Tab-separated table of C-alpha atoms in Angstrom:
chain	number	residue	atom	x	y	z
A	1	MET	CA	-21.348	-8.582	-12.245
A	2	SER	CA	-22.188	-9.662	-15.793
A	3	LEU	CA	-19.457	-10.585	-18.247
A	4	GLU	CA	-18.832	-8.535	-21.376
A	5	PHE	CA	-17.167	-9.884	-24.499
A	6	LEU	CA	-15.628	-7.591	-27.090
A	7	TRP	CA	-13.436	-8.213	-30.134
A	8	TYR	CA	-10.717	-6.142	-31.816
A	9	ILE	CA	-10.905	-4.176	-35.068
A	10	PRO	CA	-7.331	-3.626	-36.326
A	11	ASN	CA	-7.765	-0.146	-37.840
A	12	GLN	CA	-4.505	-0.420	-39.806
A	13	VAL	CA	-3.344	1.374	-42.932
A	14	THR	CA	-0.936	-1.474	-43.744
A	15	PRO	CA	-2.640	-4.780	-44.693
A	16	GLY	CA	-1.793	-8.177	-43.290
A	17	HIS	CA	-2.106	-7.357	-39.603
A	18	ARG	CA	-1.082	-10.418	-37.497
A	19	GLY	CA	-1.606	-12.729	-40.441
A	20	ASP	CA	-4.892	-11.345	-41.699
A	21	ALA	CA	-5.544	-11.538	-45.437
A	22	VAL	CA	-3.695	-8.926	-47.509
A	23	THR	CA	-6.330	-7.176	-49.609
A	24	VAL	CA	-6.521	-3.712	-51.116
A	25	ASP	CA	-9.759	-2.964	-49.250
A	26	HIS	CA	-8.689	-4.370	-45.865
A	27	ASN	CA	-9.446	-1.065	-44.112
A	28	SER	CA	-12.362	0.138	-46.210
A	29	LEU	CA	-15.632	1.127	-44.602
A	30	ASP	CA	-17.331	-1.895	-46.169
A	31	THR	CA	-14.726	-4.302	-44.757
A	32	LEU	CA	-14.801	-2.813	-41.276
A	33	THR	CA	-18.594	-2.636	-41.335
A	34	ALA	CA	-18.748	-6.330	-42.263
A	35	GLN	CA	-16.710	-7.079	-39.145
A	36	ALA	CA	-18.875	-4.867	-36.933
A	37	LYS	CA	-22.086	-6.432	-38.246
A	38	ALA	CA	-20.643	-9.931	-37.809
A	39	LEU	CA	-19.891	-9.042	-34.190
A	40	GLU	CA	-23.540	-8.106	-33.690
A	41	GLU	CA	-24.718	-11.313	-35.319
A	42	HIS	CA	-22.404	-13.643	-33.389
A	43	GLY	CA	-22.899	-12.500	-29.826
A	44	TRP	CA	-20.186	-9.869	-29.275
A	45	LYS	CA	-20.863	-6.611	-27.449
A	46	GLY	CA	-18.532	-4.546	-29.613
A	47	ALA	CA	-14.846	-4.119	-30.411
A	48	LEU	CA	-11.720	-2.245	-29.409
A	49	ILE	CA	-10.525	0.105	-32.158
A	50	GLY	CA	-6.740	0.439	-31.910
A	51	THR	CA	-4.961	3.790	-31.989
A	52	GLY	CA	-1.542	5.198	-32.834
A	53	TRP	CA	0.006	7.891	-34.998
A	54	GLY	CA	-0.140	6.732	-38.615
A	55	ARG	CA	-3.412	4.867	-38.073
A	56	PRO	CA	-6.902	6.125	-38.990
A	57	ASP	CA	-8.514	8.330	-36.377
A	58	THR	CA	-10.438	6.089	-33.998
A	59	LEU	CA	-13.318	8.443	-33.210
A	60	THR	CA	-14.014	8.896	-36.925
A	61	VAL	CA	-13.920	5.140	-37.561
A	62	ALA	CA	-16.176	4.510	-34.560
A	63	ALA	CA	-18.727	7.072	-35.751
A	64	ALA	CA	-18.830	5.514	-39.208
A	65	LEU	CA	-19.302	1.988	-37.855
A	66	ALA	CA	-21.893	3.039	-35.299
A	67	ALA	CA	-23.927	4.659	-38.079
A	68	ARG	CA	-24.019	1.363	-39.983
A	69	THR	CA	-24.885	-0.873	-37.022
A	70	ALA	CA	-27.614	-1.147	-34.395
A	71	THR	CA	-26.028	-2.523	-31.215
A	72	PHE	CA	-22.268	-2.517	-31.911
A	73	GLU	CA	-20.367	-0.701	-29.119
A	74	PRO	CA	-16.993	0.749	-30.143
A	75	LEU	CA	-14.288	0.754	-27.482
A	76	ILE	CA	-12.433	3.773	-28.835
A	77	ALA	CA	-8.730	3.929	-27.998
A	78	ILE	CA	-7.342	7.467	-27.725
A	79	ARG	CA	-4.189	9.161	-26.439
A	80	PRO	CA	-4.535	12.242	-24.215
A	81	GLY	CA	-1.732	13.967	-26.133
A	82	TYR	CA	-3.855	13.924	-29.301
A	83	TRP	CA	-6.741	15.740	-27.657
A	84	ARG	CA	-7.508	18.623	-25.341
A	85	PRO	CA	-9.885	17.204	-22.722
A	86	ALA	CA	-12.805	19.606	-23.276
A	87	HIS	CA	-12.719	19.086	-27.057
A	88	PHE	CA	-12.537	15.323	-26.524
A	89	ALA	CA	-15.361	15.321	-23.960
A	90	SER	CA	-17.566	17.250	-26.388
A	91	ALA	CA	-16.796	14.955	-29.343
A	92	VAL	CA	-17.505	11.810	-27.323
A	93	ALA	CA	-20.665	13.251	-25.778
A	94	THR	CA	-21.924	13.994	-29.290
A	95	LEU	CA	-21.207	10.465	-30.527
A	96	ASP	CA	-22.691	8.949	-27.375
A	97	HIS	CA	-25.844	11.021	-27.900
A	98	LEU	CA	-26.148	10.022	-31.559
A	99	THR	CA	-25.656	6.306	-30.807
A	100	GLY	CA	-27.949	6.112	-27.800
A	101	GLY	CA	-25.145	5.435	-25.337
A	102	ARG	CA	-23.023	2.895	-27.215
A	103	VAL	CA	-19.603	4.521	-26.669
A	104	ARG	CA	-16.719	3.171	-24.562
A	105	ILE	CA	-13.270	4.778	-24.267
A	106	ASN	CA	-9.819	3.199	-23.849
A	107	ILE	CA	-7.197	5.686	-22.627
A	108	VAL	CA	-3.660	4.903	-23.851
A	109	SER	CA	-0.694	6.677	-22.259
A	110	GLY	CA	2.270	4.779	-23.705
A	111	LYS	CA	4.825	6.620	-25.819
A	112	ASP	CA	4.055	7.349	-29.439
A	113	ASN	CA	5.412	9.652	-32.139
A	114	LEU	CA	4.620	12.779	-30.141
A	115	GLY	CA	6.551	15.159	-32.349
A	116	ALA	CA	4.524	14.191	-35.404
A	117	TYR	CA	1.325	15.637	-33.960
A	118	GLY	CA	2.871	18.622	-32.211
A	119	GLU	CA	3.561	17.299	-28.728
A	120	HIS	CA	6.920	17.348	-26.953
A	121	GLU	CA	8.570	14.147	-25.752
A	122	SER	CA	7.871	13.680	-22.059
A	123	ASP	CA	8.975	11.338	-19.322
A	124	GLN	CA	6.742	8.724	-17.738
A	125	ALA	CA	5.861	10.796	-14.681
A	126	HIS	CA	4.764	13.702	-16.874
A	127	ARG	CA	2.679	11.497	-19.175
A	128	TYR	CA	0.782	9.811	-16.366
A	129	ALA	CA	0.265	13.032	-14.391
A	130	ARG	CA	-1.261	14.499	-17.534
A	131	THR	CA	-3.382	11.389	-18.068
A	132	LYS	CA	-4.700	11.581	-14.505
A	133	GLU	CA	-5.819	15.162	-15.028
A	134	PHE	CA	-7.302	14.262	-18.408
A	135	LEU	CA	-9.442	11.518	-16.835
A	136	GLN	CA	-10.505	13.729	-13.937
A	137	LEU	CA	-11.521	16.593	-16.182
A	138	VAL	CA	-13.311	14.511	-18.824
A	139	ARG	CA	-15.385	12.760	-16.143
A	140	LYS	CA	-16.320	16.132	-14.611
A	141	LEU	CA	-17.316	17.543	-17.999
A	142	TRP	CA	-19.566	14.533	-18.634
A	143	THR	CA	-21.273	14.600	-15.243
A	144	GLU	CA	-21.240	18.265	-14.141
A	145	GLU	CA	-22.088	21.655	-15.617
A	146	ASN	CA	-20.203	24.959	-15.408
A	147	VAL	CA	-16.962	23.147	-14.657
A	148	THR	CA	-13.931	25.145	-13.557
A	149	TYR	CA	-10.739	23.098	-13.244
A	150	ARG	CA	-7.219	24.255	-12.501
A	151	GLY	CA	-4.599	21.548	-12.996
A	152	GLU	CA	-0.920	21.593	-13.837
A	153	HIS	CA	-1.585	20.367	-17.375
A	154	PHE	CA	-5.198	21.373	-18.134
A	155	GLN	CA	-7.469	24.248	-17.185
A	156	VAL	CA	-11.062	25.143	-18.085
A	157	THR	CA	-13.364	27.900	-16.865
A	158	ASP	CA	-17.153	27.645	-16.591
A	159	SER	CA	-17.243	24.791	-19.126
A	160	THR	CA	-20.445	22.897	-19.945
A	161	VAL	CA	-20.321	20.136	-22.566
A	162	LEU	CA	-23.349	19.872	-24.838
A	163	PRO	CA	-25.213	17.709	-25.606
A	164	ARG	CA	-25.378	16.329	-22.079
A	165	ILE	CA	-24.776	12.598	-21.731
A	166	SER	CA	-27.961	10.755	-20.825
A	167	PRO	CA	-27.722	8.050	-18.141
A	168	HIS	CA	-28.436	4.513	-19.397
A	169	GLY	CA	-29.333	2.219	-16.533
A	170	GLY	CA	-26.486	2.562	-14.052
A	171	ARG	CA	-24.154	4.062	-16.664
A	172	LEU	CA	-23.619	7.777	-16.109
A	173	HIS	CA	-21.090	8.255	-18.916
A	174	PRO	CA	-18.965	6.169	-21.331
A	175	LYS	CA	-16.911	3.644	-19.404
A	176	LEU	CA	-13.227	4.581	-19.181
A	177	TYR	CA	-10.862	1.670	-19.826
A	178	PHE	CA	-7.161	2.038	-19.078
A	179	GLY	CA	-3.974	-0.002	-19.479
A	180	GLY	CA	-0.473	0.111	-18.084
A	181	ALA	CA	1.675	-1.959	-15.725
A	182	SER	CA	4.121	0.613	-14.370
A	183	GLU	CA	3.769	2.019	-10.860
A	184	ALA	CA	2.715	5.382	-12.298
A	185	ALA	CA	0.050	3.722	-14.462
A	186	GLU	CA	-1.340	1.692	-11.582
A	187	HIS	CA	-1.751	4.809	-9.445
A	188	VAL	CA	-3.821	6.402	-12.217
A	189	ALA	CA	-5.930	3.263	-12.716
A	190	ALA	CA	-6.565	2.815	-9.000
A	191	THR	CA	-7.990	6.319	-8.617
A	192	GLU	CA	-9.396	7.423	-11.984
A	193	ALA	CA	-10.201	4.544	-14.405
A	194	ASP	CA	-13.372	2.445	-14.579
A	195	VAL	CA	-11.740	-0.691	-16.042
A	196	GLN	CA	-8.088	-1.775	-15.863
A	197	LEU	CA	-7.143	-3.858	-18.907
A	198	PHE	CA	-4.456	-6.537	-18.579
A	199	TRP	CA	-2.620	-8.320	-21.361
A	200	GLY	CA	-2.312	-12.106	-21.359
A	201	GLU	CA	-0.167	-12.823	-18.317
A	202	PRO	CA	-0.308	-16.059	-16.315
A	203	LEU	CA	-3.034	-16.279	-13.702
A	204	VAL	CA	-0.742	-15.647	-10.755
A	205	GLY	CA	0.529	-12.395	-12.284
A	206	VAL	CA	-2.988	-11.137	-12.974
A	207	GLN	CA	-4.078	-12.087	-9.475
A	208	GLU	CA	-1.194	-10.158	-7.927
A	209	ARG	CA	-2.006	-7.080	-9.974
A	210	ILE	CA	-5.715	-7.190	-9.119
A	211	GLU	CA	-4.913	-7.462	-5.418
A	212	ARG	CA	-2.410	-4.607	-5.654
A	213	LEU	CA	-4.834	-2.347	-7.530
A	214	ARG	CA	-7.615	-3.012	-5.052
A	215	SER	CA	-5.282	-2.158	-2.185
A	216	LEU	CA	-4.098	0.973	-3.975
A	217	SER	CA	-7.687	2.064	-4.591
A	218	GLU	CA	-8.344	1.956	-0.873
A	219	GLU	CA	-5.004	3.472	0.094
A	220	LEU	CA	-5.282	6.373	-2.356
A	221	GLY	CA	-8.908	7.147	-1.527
A	222	ARG	CA	-10.663	6.172	-4.757
A	223	GLU	CA	-13.856	8.245	-5.115
A	224	HIS	CA	-15.593	6.316	-7.900
A	225	ALA	CA	-17.326	2.938	-8.168
A	226	PRO	CA	-14.985	-0.027	-7.544
A	227	LEU	CA	-12.400	-0.588	-10.251
A	228	GLU	CA	-13.330	-3.330	-12.723
A	229	PHE	CA	-10.864	-5.541	-14.582
A	230	GLY	CA	-10.496	-6.733	-18.173
A	231	LEU	CA	-8.300	-9.052	-20.235
A	232	ARG	CA	-7.048	-8.256	-23.754
A	233	ILE	CA	-5.649	-11.442	-25.305
A	234	THR	CA	-5.383	-13.500	-28.486
A	235	THR	CA	-7.547	-16.644	-28.374
A	236	PHE	CA	-6.408	-19.308	-30.844
A	237	VAL	CA	-9.399	-21.662	-31.081
A	238	ARG	CA	-9.780	-24.765	-33.240
A	239	ASP	CA	-12.112	-27.749	-33.117
A	240	THR	CA	-9.680	-29.957	-31.204
A	241	PRO	CA	-6.640	-29.315	-28.984
A	242	GLU	CA	-4.421	-31.208	-31.433
A	243	GLN	CA	-5.529	-29.087	-34.363
A	244	ALA	CA	-5.165	-25.875	-32.357
A	245	TRP	CA	-1.608	-26.577	-31.242
A	246	ALA	CA	-0.480	-27.819	-34.651
A	247	GLU	CA	-1.793	-24.683	-36.362
A	248	ALA	CA	-0.535	-22.330	-33.628
A	249	GLU	CA	2.985	-23.761	-33.848
A	250	ALA	CA	2.904	-23.567	-37.649
A	251	LYS	CA	1.829	-19.935	-37.440
A	252	VAL	CA	4.733	-19.127	-35.124
A	253	VAL	CA	7.139	-20.751	-37.592
A	254	GLU	CA	5.721	-18.539	-40.331
A	255	MET	CA	6.012	-15.471	-38.089
A	256	ALA	CA	9.678	-16.315	-37.491
A	257	LYS	CA	10.310	-16.280	-41.242
A	258	ASN	CA	8.910	-12.757	-41.447
A	259	GLN	CA	10.603	-11.460	-38.312
A	260	GLY	CA	12.465	-8.208	-38.737
A	261	ALA	CA	9.688	-6.040	-40.116
A	262	PRO	CA	9.805	-2.637	-38.411
A	263	PRO	CA	7.307	-2.301	-35.551
A	264	GLN	CA	4.446	0.132	-35.995
A	265	ASN	CA	5.216	1.764	-32.659
A	266	PRO	CA	8.979	1.597	-31.993
A	267	HIS	CA	8.394	2.633	-28.358
A	268	ARG	CA	6.364	-0.484	-27.518
A	269	PRO	CA	9.345	-2.653	-26.390
A	270	THR	CA	10.101	-0.076	-23.675
A	271	VAL	CA	6.604	-0.300	-22.201
A	272	VAL	CA	6.552	-2.033	-18.805
A	273	GLY	CA	3.537	-4.219	-19.624
A	274	GLN	CA	5.011	-5.299	-22.958
A	275	GLN	CA	8.314	-6.227	-21.330
A	276	ARG	CA	6.459	-8.298	-18.726
A	277	LEU	CA	4.914	-10.299	-21.578
A	278	LEU	CA	8.190	-10.742	-23.445
A	279	ASP	CA	9.905	-11.955	-20.272
A	280	LEU	CA	7.372	-14.781	-19.947
A	281	ALA	CA	9.061	-16.672	-22.795
A	282	THR	CA	12.097	-17.232	-20.588
A	283	ARG	CA	9.895	-19.325	-18.303
A	284	GLY	CA	8.763	-21.692	-21.066
A	285	ASP	CA	6.786	-21.849	-24.286
A	286	VAL	CA	3.581	-22.822	-22.464
A	287	LEU	CA	2.538	-21.470	-19.060
A	288	ASP	CA	-0.509	-22.329	-16.966
A	289	ASP	CA	-2.535	-24.830	-19.023
A	290	ASN	CA	-2.348	-23.294	-22.485
A	291	LEU	CA	-0.845	-19.797	-22.440
A	292	TYR	CA	1.506	-19.866	-25.436
A	293	THR	CA	4.465	-17.488	-25.059
A	294	ALA	CA	6.425	-18.396	-28.212
A	295	PRO	CA	4.731	-15.712	-30.393
A	296	GLY	CA	6.519	-13.044	-28.350
A	297	LYS	CA	9.894	-14.495	-29.349
A	298	VAL	CA	9.198	-14.074	-33.063
A	299	GLY	CA	7.720	-10.605	-33.217
A	300	GLY	CA	4.319	-10.911	-31.613
A	301	GLY	CA	3.528	-7.674	-29.767
A	302	GLY	CA	0.800	-6.297	-27.540
A	303	ALA	CA	-2.120	-8.683	-27.229
A	304	GLY	CA	-0.445	-10.919	-29.819
A	305	THR	CA	2.554	-11.627	-27.566
A	306	THR	CA	0.811	-14.498	-25.777
A	307	TRP	CA	-2.047	-16.697	-26.993
A	308	LEU	CA	-4.547	-18.944	-25.270
A	309	VAL	CA	-4.514	-22.046	-27.477
A	310	GLY	CA	-6.906	-24.979	-27.618
A	311	SER	CA	-10.360	-26.276	-28.333
A	312	PRO	CA	-13.329	-24.064	-27.444
A	313	GLU	CA	-13.638	-26.010	-24.196
A	314	ASP	CA	-9.926	-25.538	-23.371
A	315	VAL	CA	-9.951	-21.800	-23.994
A	316	ALA	CA	-13.267	-21.294	-22.197
A	317	LYS	CA	-11.896	-23.133	-19.162
A	318	SER	CA	-8.841	-20.857	-19.098
A	319	LEU	CA	-10.903	-17.692	-19.490
A	320	ARG	CA	-13.172	-18.792	-16.649
A	321	LYS	CA	-10.100	-19.003	-14.420
A	322	TYR	CA	-9.401	-15.338	-15.173
A	323	GLN	CA	-13.054	-14.639	-14.405
A	324	ASP	CA	-12.611	-16.318	-11.019
A	325	LEU	CA	-9.870	-13.772	-10.263
A	326	GLY	CA	-12.223	-10.864	-10.954
A	327	ILE	CA	-11.990	-10.306	-14.728
A	328	THR	CA	-15.373	-9.274	-16.148
A	329	HIS	CA	-14.393	-7.588	-19.437
A	330	PHE	CA	-12.824	-9.740	-22.152
A	331	VAL	CA	-11.364	-8.279	-25.373
A	332	LEU	CA	-10.461	-11.262	-27.558
A	333	SER	CA	-9.233	-11.664	-31.130
A	334	ASP	CA	-7.440	-13.803	-33.675
A	335	THR	CA	-6.814	-13.645	-37.406
A	336	PRO	CA	-8.182	-13.821	-39.993
A	337	TYR	CA	-10.530	-11.440	-38.202
A	338	LEU	CA	-13.881	-12.037	-39.885
A	339	PRO	CA	-13.828	-15.873	-39.839
A	340	GLU	CA	-12.643	-15.829	-36.228
A	341	ILE	CA	-15.417	-13.440	-35.178
A	342	GLU	CA	-17.840	-16.080	-36.443
A	343	ARG	CA	-15.964	-19.161	-35.196
A	344	GLN	CA	-15.372	-17.886	-31.687
A	345	GLY	CA	-18.780	-16.253	-31.471
A	346	ASN	CA	-20.420	-19.572	-32.312
A	347	GLN	CA	-18.094	-21.983	-30.476
A	348	LEU	CA	-16.483	-20.082	-27.590
A	349	LEU	CA	-18.970	-17.484	-26.359
A	350	PRO	CA	-21.802	-19.953	-25.631
A	351	LEU	CA	-19.461	-21.895	-23.317
A	352	LEU	CA	-18.554	-18.717	-21.435
A	353	ARG	CA	-22.212	-17.805	-20.911
A	354	GLU	CA	-23.226	-21.174	-19.424
């Protein structure tokens, strides 16, 4: 299976995300378009567009960027609680039609500010049961006509989404990415997702999770194509290992000075996958060859909790080890975003395609 390399577009109202330059136009259409076009020019397939209440709507941002680019593929993060599945399936089918099949979707089920957009707070079992139905119904609406579905959380009667999604090669509909490390999340991924995304854990942890998900897929009677796997991680690349480590350590020192800023999503520390990353720091500042855990001790969250640090050759070698475990989708990033799109596109991607 071929490898796919995507980046990350921050999609933040507040400037200065993870050390990026603080500018008044950091989230303007021109700025985001410059990043999307740079991704096209430097060998990237597309980019994940992050979601959360209080951030710009991801489908709107994706549509705007797709209209200004030719090959850029947005990986659009959404939360099932924001959308009814039929409305969502229709909106995505429209964008997929207009872009000639460039849309990918990342389903996020972690807690967010549910009350702010009219949802009620729900426990983990409820959230993932709803997500499972959401995935089932959206896939049906994209691939079948006159759909009638009766679930606990969602129901439709004689529903046909228009325009119909046109197959592109072996792709029948936008690929459905999914994250989550809890038992409930893994049961959803094993049966309903197309790609399970992992954060930057050590190799042994990723290997264990891949083996468990493959076993679960068989045990639970997965009905779709085999589950694929992806890695979402910060890649801190410099010309030499010495330069990379010196600058990474200096950046962590600077992060420590600024520690204490309120998190954008206050629920994130309770997420199972996030806690797994934070716990890695107790095992040492550097795991495997160059997985740097110190950022998680000074406020790094999500994909910024752990970094792969080194020269292009060092980081490529580490990423190939994840590939050997079965990872075929890579979502990388570092700040400042635009210079790193160019640096890593020119220095890192060619090594990974050898």
